[in-house]
Amino acid sequence: MEDKYGRKINYLRVSLIDRCNLRCRYCMPKEGIIKRPYNELLRFEDILKIIKAAAHLGINKIRYTGGEPLIVKDIDYLIEETAKIQGVSDLAITTNGTLLYDLADKLKSVGLKRVNISLDTLKRDKFNYITRGGNIDTVLKSIEKCLSIGLTPVKINVVLIKGFNDEEVVDFIRITKDLPIEIRFIELMPIGQGEKLYKTSYLSSENVLKIIKNTFELVPQKTHSGSTVSLYKVDNYRGNIGFISPMSCKFCKNCNRIRLTSVGNLKPCLHSDKVINLKSCLNNAELLTENLKQGILSKPLQHNMDSKNKSESNKMMYQIGG
Ligand code: SAM
Ligand code: SF4
């Protein structure tokens, strides 16, 4: 269905859990995380009910995220049931990749189409630092596994952090020479734990493009409608390079998504305080559909993260679902 600005909304991102097995410095605090009791989270049957209703309104893309979606017990069952929903044609997850190696075969066999894996550095010690304790090998072997079983395209999310990974952007691009991987450079957002880091370490896509152009000639690529990525390729390389620039170049006019938090709140925009509680209407199909419609119709024209009136929401990416 279209929102009131004529954007076709066909993409729902569902955060399954606000817990994670890593503590990325721009995302989660080291300590003091208030863990929601499991009984407050949506159950699988609730999530499936919401997705079915959303599919009737034209949502055909589902992405499970978090927190870390792969720490959720029996996620293969949820993927399997989601894949069966009529109208759902694209089913993906965003994951830190640490647990994916063992799950990839199963998830693919039950209907997972593709994965985005977060990896902000290619260096072991820096990975351990940024994730506060993660082991890069667990992620690298998951990436290899996904490529080998055809869980593709594999997209690698790299959050740009000045002074941390700007010197590695060229190394990331070299990966696309022989591998059909899309490297997606994402601008750091002043949200949650990213707020403090943003002041010192924000790096725009434009500046990174300049760094890259010293070494490579980038050829712009076409993207599908609703895409929030600017896509490039080095001639004759197998993979692509994407830039997601929520801060320097708002992509709101192409935004095609709504979000569902792990406790059942529908968020029309990542950066707005507005939420619609869907948990309270799970047993009333008509009201559920009505609330979903309202969510879509209340999508703002654009986010206000860069304005003085920015949302006062103190929600973090791991709570909303990145
Ligand atoms: N745990 C999974 C992962 O890391 O891929 C999924 C959830 S995570 C919140 C989703 C994405 O949000 C990740 O790619 C992460 O790097 C990104 N992210 C988290 N905080 C961010 C911030 N402040 N600015 C930009 N991206 C952020
Ligand atoms: Fe966990 Fe993903 Fe946040 Fe890192 S970015 S702390 S892996 S939720």
GROMACS .gro file of C-alpha atoms and ligand atoms in nm:
model
  357
    1MET     CA    1   0.000   0.000   0.000
    2GLU     CA    2   0.106   0.361  -0.050
    3ASP     CA    3   0.169   0.605   0.230
    4LYS     CA    4   0.033   0.958   0.217
    5TYR     CA    5   0.336   1.079   0.020
    6GLY     CA    6   0.287   0.820  -0.252
    7ARG     CA    7   0.568   0.589  -0.139
    8LYS     CA    8   0.494   0.222  -0.189
    9ILE     CA    9   0.550   0.053   0.147
   10ASN     CA   10   0.635  -0.312   0.093
   11TYR     CA   11   0.907  -0.387   0.348
   12LEU     CA   12   0.875  -0.484   0.714
   13ARG     CA   13   1.177  -0.516   0.943
   14VAL     CA   14   1.110  -0.717   1.253
   15SER     CA   15   1.332  -0.698   1.558
   16LEU     CA   16   1.309  -1.035   1.728
   17ILE     CA   17   1.499  -0.956   2.045
   18ASP     CA   18   1.684  -0.666   2.203
   19ARG     CA   19   1.960  -0.885   2.344
   20CYS     CA   20   2.287  -0.958   2.171
   21ASN     CA   21   2.597  -1.171   2.214
   22LEU     CA   22   2.821  -0.875   2.119
   23ARG     CA   23   2.846  -0.519   2.250
   24CYS     CA   24   2.941  -0.302   1.953
   25ARG     CA   25   3.057   0.032   2.086
   26TYR     CA   26   2.827   0.241   1.866
   27CYS     CA   27   2.524   0.027   1.940
   28MET     CA   28   2.510  -0.121   2.289
   29PRO     CA   29   2.645  -0.005   2.623
   30LYS     CA   30   2.899  -0.231   2.790
   31GLU     CA   31   2.684  -0.274   3.098
   32GLY     CA   32   2.352  -0.170   3.239
   33ILE     CA   33   2.136  -0.313   2.965
   34ILE     CA   34   1.784  -0.357   3.085
   35LYS     CA   35   1.689  -0.701   2.961
   36ARG     CA   36   1.323  -0.729   2.885
   37PRO     CA   37   1.169  -1.044   3.026
   38TYR     CA   38   1.112  -1.297   2.750
   39ASN     CA   39   0.739  -1.297   2.819
   40GLU     CA   40   0.720  -0.933   2.705
   41LEU     CA   41   0.854  -1.021   2.361
   42LEU     CA   42   0.623  -1.107   2.078
   43ARG     CA   43   0.579  -1.481   2.040
   44PHE     CA   44   0.639  -1.645   1.703
   45GLU     CA   45   0.264  -1.686   1.653
   46ASP     CA   46   0.215  -1.311   1.715
   47ILE     CA   47   0.486  -1.219   1.467
   48LEU     CA   48   0.339  -1.450   1.205
   49LYS     CA   49  -0.006  -1.304   1.259
   50ILE     CA   50   0.126  -0.953   1.207
   51ILE     CA   51   0.320  -1.053   0.896
   52LYS     CA   52   0.014  -1.221   0.746
   53ALA     CA   53  -0.191  -0.905   0.801
   54ALA     CA   54   0.090  -0.692   0.659
   55ALA     CA   55   0.119  -0.918   0.354
   56HIS     CA   56  -0.245  -0.845   0.278
   57LEU     CA   57  -0.153  -0.478   0.264
   58GLY     CA   58   0.124  -0.543   0.013
   59ILE     CA   59   0.425  -0.609   0.236
   60ASN     CA   60   0.632  -0.866   0.047
   61LYS     CA   61   0.978  -0.819   0.200
   62ILE     CA   62   1.053  -0.932   0.552
   63ARG     CA   63   1.381  -0.890   0.736
   64TYR     CA   64   1.449  -1.030   1.081
   65THR     CA   65   1.695  -0.834   1.287
   66GLY     CA   66   1.755  -0.738   1.649
   67GLY     CA   67   1.959  -0.731   1.877
   68GLU     CA   68   2.100  -1.048   1.738
   69PRO     CA   69   1.829  -1.254   1.566
   70LEU     CA   70   2.033  -1.574   1.567
   71ILE     CA   71   2.035  -1.601   1.946
   72VAL     CA   72   1.661  -1.658   1.924
   73LYS     CA   73   1.578  -2.020   1.997
   74ASP     CA   74   1.414  -2.208   1.709
   75ILE     CA   75   1.454  -1.924   1.462
   76ASP     CA   76   1.455  -2.187   1.187
   77TYR     CA   77   1.092  -2.259   1.270
   78LEU     CA   78   1.003  -1.890   1.244
   79ILE     CA   79   1.182  -1.860   0.910
   80GLU     CA   80   1.008  -2.171   0.780
   81GLU     CA   81   0.663  -2.044   0.878
   82THR     CA   82   0.733  -1.696   0.745
   83ALA     CA   83   0.844  -1.834   0.410
   84LYS     CA   84   0.507  -2.008   0.379
   85ILE     CA   85   0.306  -1.686   0.412
   86GLN     CA   86   0.138  -1.598   0.088
   87GLY     CA   87   0.276  -1.276  -0.053
   88VAL     CA   88   0.614  -1.292   0.120
   89SER     CA   89   0.863  -1.315  -0.163
   90ASP     CA   90   1.181  -1.191   0.004
   91LEU     CA   91   1.299  -1.313   0.341
   92ALA     CA   92   1.629  -1.194   0.486
   93ILE     CA   93   1.813  -1.146   0.813
   94THR     CA   94   2.063  -0.894   0.940
   95THR     CA   95   2.308  -1.062   1.173
   96ASN     CA   96   2.648  -1.014   1.329
   97GLY     CA   97   2.735  -1.348   1.172
   98THR     CA   98   2.894  -1.502   1.481
   99LEU     CA   99   2.640  -1.786   1.503
  100LEU     CA  100   2.554  -1.818   1.137
  101TYR     CA  101   2.805  -2.084   1.036
  102ASP     CA  102   2.617  -2.364   1.212
  103LEU     CA  103   2.272  -2.237   1.117
  104ALA     CA  104   2.317  -2.136   0.754
  105ASP     CA  105   2.233  -2.471   0.589
  106LYS     CA  106   1.919  -2.517   0.794
  107LEU     CA  107   1.797  -2.159   0.747
  108LYS     CA  108   1.848  -2.177   0.374
  109SER     CA  109   1.666  -2.508   0.351
  110VAL     CA  110   1.359  -2.366   0.526
  111GLY     CA  111   1.332  -2.056   0.309
  112LEU     CA  112   1.580  -1.787   0.410
  113LYS     CA  113   1.675  -1.604   0.091
  114ARG     CA  114   1.969  -1.387   0.190
  115VAL     CA  115   2.175  -1.232   0.467
  116ASN     CA  116   2.333  -0.904   0.562
  117ILE     CA  117   2.632  -0.957   0.790
  118SER     CA  118   2.783  -0.677   0.995
  119LEU     CA  119   3.161  -0.647   0.984
  120ASP     CA  120   3.322  -0.311   1.054
  121THR     CA  121   3.686  -0.411   1.020
  122LEU     CA  122   3.894  -0.687   0.865
  123LYS     CA  123   4.147  -0.686   1.149
  124ARG     CA  124   4.124  -0.931   1.432
  125ASP     CA  125   4.224  -0.699   1.716
  126LYS     CA  126   4.009  -0.412   1.592
  127PHE     CA  127   3.710  -0.642   1.556
  128ASN     CA  128   3.763  -0.760   1.912
  129TYR     CA  129   3.780  -0.394   2.021
  130ILE     CA  130   3.473  -0.259   1.839
  131THR     CA  131   3.252  -0.553   1.938
  132ARG     CA  132   3.395  -0.564   2.291
  133GLY     CA  133   3.512  -0.922   2.275
  134GLY     CA  134   3.401  -1.074   1.943
  135ASN     CA  135   3.613  -1.316   1.741
  136ILE     CA  136   3.637  -1.220   1.374
  137ASP     CA  137   3.694  -1.581   1.264
  138THR     CA  138   3.338  -1.671   1.356
  139VAL     CA  139   3.212  -1.407   1.115
  140LEU     CA  140   3.458  -1.477   0.833
  141LYS     CA  141   3.375  -1.846   0.828
  142SER     CA  142   3.002  -1.763   0.820
  143ILE     CA  143   3.054  -1.539   0.519
  144GLU     CA  144   3.243  -1.816   0.340
  145LYS     CA  145   2.973  -2.063   0.429
  146CYS     CA  146   2.693  -1.842   0.293
  147LEU     CA  147   2.880  -1.799  -0.033
  148SER     CA  148   2.947  -2.170  -0.063
  149ILE     CA  149   2.584  -2.272  -0.016
  150GLY     CA  150   2.440  -1.992  -0.227
  151LEU     CA  151   2.279  -1.793   0.050
  152THR     CA  152   2.337  -1.493  -0.168
  153PRO     CA  153   2.377  -1.209  -0.235
  154VAL     CA  154   2.582  -1.171   0.081
  155LYS     CA  155   2.586  -0.810   0.190
  156ILE     CA  156   2.842  -0.687   0.439
  157ASN     CA  157   2.737  -0.390   0.654
  158VAL     CA  158   3.031  -0.166   0.743
  159VAL     CA  159   2.953   0.129   0.970
  160LEU     CA  160   3.193   0.410   0.881
  161ILE     CA  161   3.389   0.531   1.182
  162LYS     CA  162   3.652   0.800   1.136
  163GLY     CA  163   3.991   0.701   1.274
  164PHE     CA  164   3.878   0.342   1.309
  165ASN     CA  165   3.805   0.192   0.969
  166ASP     CA  166   3.853   0.472   0.714
  167GLU     CA  167   4.195   0.332   0.628
  168GLU     CA  168   4.036  -0.005   0.550
  169VAL     CA  169   3.777   0.100   0.293
  170VAL     CA  170   4.008   0.011   0.005
  171ASP     CA  171   4.070  -0.334   0.156
  172PHE     CA  172   3.696  -0.389   0.181
  173ILE     CA  173   3.657  -0.303  -0.187
  174ARG     CA  174   3.932  -0.547  -0.287
  175ILE     CA  175   3.711  -0.824  -0.148
  176THR     CA  176   3.462  -0.754  -0.428
  177LYS     CA  177   3.721  -0.841  -0.692
  178ASP     CA  178   3.671  -1.217  -0.674
  179LEU     CA  179   3.367  -1.257  -0.452
  180PRO     CA  180   3.003  -1.177  -0.534
  181ILE     CA  181   2.968  -0.972  -0.217
  182GLU     CA  182   2.808  -0.632  -0.172
  183ILE     CA  183   3.002  -0.413   0.069
  184ARG     CA  184   2.764  -0.156   0.217
  185PHE     CA  185   2.923   0.143   0.382
  186ILE     CA  186   2.676   0.291   0.631
  187GLU     CA  187   2.701   0.635   0.784
  188LEU     CA  188   2.715   0.633   1.161
  189MET     CA  189   2.393   0.767   1.312
  190PRO     CA  190   2.365   0.965   1.636
  191ILE     CA  191   2.133   0.716   1.789
  192GLY     CA  192   2.173   0.530   2.116
  193GLN     CA  193   2.539   0.460   2.188
  194GLY     CA  194   2.624   0.608   1.849
  195GLU     CA  195   2.535   0.956   1.972
  196LYS     CA  196   2.862   1.021   2.156
  197LEU     CA  197   3.079   0.857   1.892
  198TYR     CA  198   2.902   1.050   1.619
  199LYS     CA  199   3.041   1.382   1.746
  200THR     CA  200   3.401   1.271   1.703
  201SER     CA  201   3.386   0.994   1.446
  202TYR     CA  202   3.113   1.058   1.188
  203LEU     CA  203   3.243   1.010   0.836
  204SER     CA  204   3.030   1.095   0.536
  205SER     CA  205   2.988   0.866   0.237
  206GLU     CA  206   3.110   1.151   0.020
  207ASN     CA  207   3.444   1.162   0.200
  208VAL     CA  208   3.481   0.788   0.172
  209LEU     CA  209   3.401   0.804  -0.200
  210LYS     CA  210   3.688   1.050  -0.235
  211ILE     CA  211   3.927   0.812  -0.058
  212ILE     CA  212   3.816   0.526  -0.281
  213LYS     CA  213   3.842   0.724  -0.602
  214ASN     CA  214   4.217   0.769  -0.537
  215THR     CA  215   4.256   0.396  -0.596
  216PHE     CA  216   3.956   0.275  -0.797
  217GLU     CA  217   3.732   0.399  -1.069
  218LEU     CA  218   3.376   0.337  -0.956
  219VAL     CA  219   3.099   0.273  -1.205
  220PRO     CA  220   2.748   0.371  -1.082
  221GLN     CA  221   2.495   0.087  -1.090
  222LYS     CA  222   2.118   0.088  -1.122
  223THR     CA  223   1.914   0.011  -0.810
  224HIS     CA  224   1.558  -0.109  -0.776
  225SER     CA  225   1.285   0.130  -0.671
  226GLY     CA  226   1.257   0.175  -0.295
  227SER     CA  227   1.629   0.121  -0.257
  228THR     CA  228   1.808   0.339  -0.005
  229VAL     CA  229   2.152   0.253  -0.136
  230SER     CA  230   2.376   0.424  -0.392
  231LEU     CA  231   2.542   0.142  -0.575
  232TYR     CA  232   2.878   0.121  -0.754
  233LYS     CA  233   3.112  -0.137  -0.895
  234VAL     CA  234   3.474  -0.154  -0.997
  235ASP     CA  235   3.483  -0.262  -1.360
  236ASN     CA  236   3.527  -0.639  -1.394
  237TYR     CA  237   3.495  -0.697  -1.019
  238ARG     CA  238   3.234  -0.952  -0.918
  239GLY     CA  239   3.084  -0.769  -0.623
  240ASN     CA  240   2.927  -0.428  -0.563
  241ILE     CA  241   2.986  -0.136  -0.332
  242GLY     CA  242   2.692   0.040  -0.173
  243PHE     CA  243   2.663   0.359   0.028
  244ILE     CA  244   2.384   0.411   0.276
  245SER     CA  245   2.386   0.775   0.373
  246PRO     CA  246   2.109   0.851   0.621
  247MET     CA  247   2.287   1.163   0.748
  248SER     CA  248   2.449   1.334   0.450
  249CYS     CA  249   2.196   1.241   0.189
  250LYS     CA  250   1.857   1.157   0.327
  251PHE     CA  251   1.701   0.871   0.138
  252CYS     CA  252   1.358   0.922   0.296
  253LYS     CA  253   1.190   0.990  -0.036
  254ASN     CA  254   1.267   0.630  -0.136
  255CYS     CA  255   1.191   0.479   0.204
  256ASN     CA  256   0.968   0.176   0.163
  257ARG     CA  257   0.981   0.028   0.513
  258ILE     CA  258   0.811   0.008   0.848
  259ARG     CA  259   0.952  -0.157   1.159
  260LEU     CA  260   0.822  -0.381   1.431
  261THR     CA  261   1.001  -0.389   1.766
  262SER     CA  262   1.045  -0.706   1.967
  263VAL     CA  263   0.773  -0.597   2.210
  264GLY     CA  264   0.517  -0.535   1.938
  265ASN     CA  265   0.539  -0.166   1.861
  266LEU     CA  266   0.511  -0.062   1.499
  267LYS     CA  267   0.751   0.220   1.412
  268PRO     CA  268   0.667   0.407   1.092
  269CYS     CA  269   1.017   0.564   1.093
  270LEU     CA  270   1.337   0.452   1.263
  271HIS     CA  271   1.396   0.799   1.400
  272SER     CA  272   1.056   0.907   1.521
  273ASP     CA  273   0.902   0.862   1.863
  274LYS     CA  274   0.574   0.759   1.713
  275VAL     CA  275   0.478   0.398   1.779
  276ILE     CA  276   0.161   0.200   1.735
  277ASN     CA  277   0.107  -0.082   1.978
  278LEU     CA  278   0.012  -0.394   1.785
  279LYS     CA  279   0.034  -0.631   2.079
  280SER     CA  280  -0.293  -0.504   2.217
  281CYS     CA  281  -0.487  -0.586   1.901
  282LEU     CA  282  -0.349  -0.927   1.812
  283ASN     CA  283  -0.682  -1.093   1.874
  284ASN     CA  284  -0.877  -0.852   1.659
  285ALA     CA  285  -0.789  -0.903   1.293
  286GLU     CA  286  -0.974  -0.595   1.175
  287LEU     CA  287  -0.811  -0.367   1.428
  288LEU     CA  288  -0.469  -0.516   1.357
  289THR     CA  289  -0.508  -0.437   0.986
  290GLU     CA  290  -0.640  -0.089   1.068
  291ASN     CA  291  -0.341  -0.019   1.294
  292LEU     CA  292  -0.099  -0.142   1.031
  293LYS     CA  293  -0.263   0.091   0.779
  294GLN     CA  294  -0.240   0.379   1.025
  295GLY     CA  295   0.128   0.300   1.076
  296ILE     CA  296   0.192   0.321   0.704
  297LEU     CA  297  -0.013   0.639   0.667
  298SER     CA  298   0.169   0.807   0.953
  299LYS     CA  299   0.515   0.765   0.803
  300PRO     CA  300   0.676   1.110   0.814
  301LEU     CA  301   0.801   1.265   0.494
  302GLN     CA  302   1.154   1.252   0.629
  303HIS     CA  303   1.351   1.185   0.946
  304ASN     CA  304   1.464   1.473   1.166
  305MET     CA  305   1.786   1.331   1.309
  306ASP     CA  306   1.986   1.623   1.182
  307SER     CA  307   1.753   1.894   1.308
  308LYS     CA  308   1.734   2.076   1.640
  309ASN     CA  309   1.388   1.926   1.688
  310LYS     CA  310   1.516   1.575   1.660
  311SER     CA  311   1.323   1.307   1.837
  312GLU     CA  312   1.389   1.276   2.207
  313SER     CA  313   1.356   0.902   2.185
  314ASN     CA  314   1.631   0.730   2.378
  315LYS     CA  315   1.572   0.403   2.201
  316MET     CA  316   1.880   0.229   2.069
  317MET     CA  317   1.932   0.052   1.740
  318TYR     CA  318   1.941  -0.283   1.915
  319GLN     CA  319   1.596  -0.212   2.061
  320ILE     CA  320   1.433  -0.087   1.742
  321GLY     CA  321   1.611  -0.322   1.505
  322GLY     CA  322   1.872  -0.185   1.267
  323SAM     N1  323   2.298  -0.774   1.546
  323SAM     C1  324   2.273  -0.763   1.408
  323SAM     C2  325   2.388  -0.699   1.336
  323SAM     O1  326   2.479  -0.643   1.401
  323SAM     O2  327   2.388  -0.703   1.214
  323SAM     C3  328   2.144  -0.692   1.374
  323SAM     C4  329   2.106  -0.572   1.454
  323SAM     S1  330   2.213  -0.429   1.432
  323SAM     C5  331   2.131  -0.311   1.534
  323SAM     C6  332   2.172  -0.384   1.264
  323SAM     C7  333   2.269  -0.290   1.198
  323SAM     O3  334   2.262  -0.164   1.262
  323SAM     C8  335   2.413  -0.333   1.202
  323SAM     O4  336   2.467  -0.337   1.070
  323SAM     C9  337   2.481  -0.228   1.284
  323SAM     O5  338   2.613  -0.207   1.244
  323SAM    C10  339   2.392  -0.108   1.258
  323SAM     N2  340   2.401  -0.002   1.360
  323SAM    C11  341   2.387  -0.012   1.493
  323SAM     N3  342   2.402   0.108   1.554
  323SAM    C12  343   2.426   0.198   1.454
  323SAM    C13  344   2.449   0.339   1.450
  323SAM     N4  345   2.451   0.413   1.559
  323SAM     N5  346   2.469   0.397   1.328
  323SAM    C14  347   2.467   0.322   1.214
  323SAM     N6  348   2.445   0.189   1.211
  323SAM    C15  349   2.425   0.127   1.329
  324SF4    FE1  350   2.475  -0.654   1.867
  324SF4    FE2  351   2.433  -0.589   1.614
  324SF4    FE3  352   2.430  -0.402   1.805
  324SF4    FE4  353   2.660  -0.514   1.741
  324SF4     S1  354   2.533  -0.390   1.605
  324SF4     S2  355   2.582  -0.481   1.950
  324SF4     S3  356   2.601  -0.717   1.693
  324SF4     S4  357   2.288  -0.565   1.784
   0.00000   0.00000   0.00000
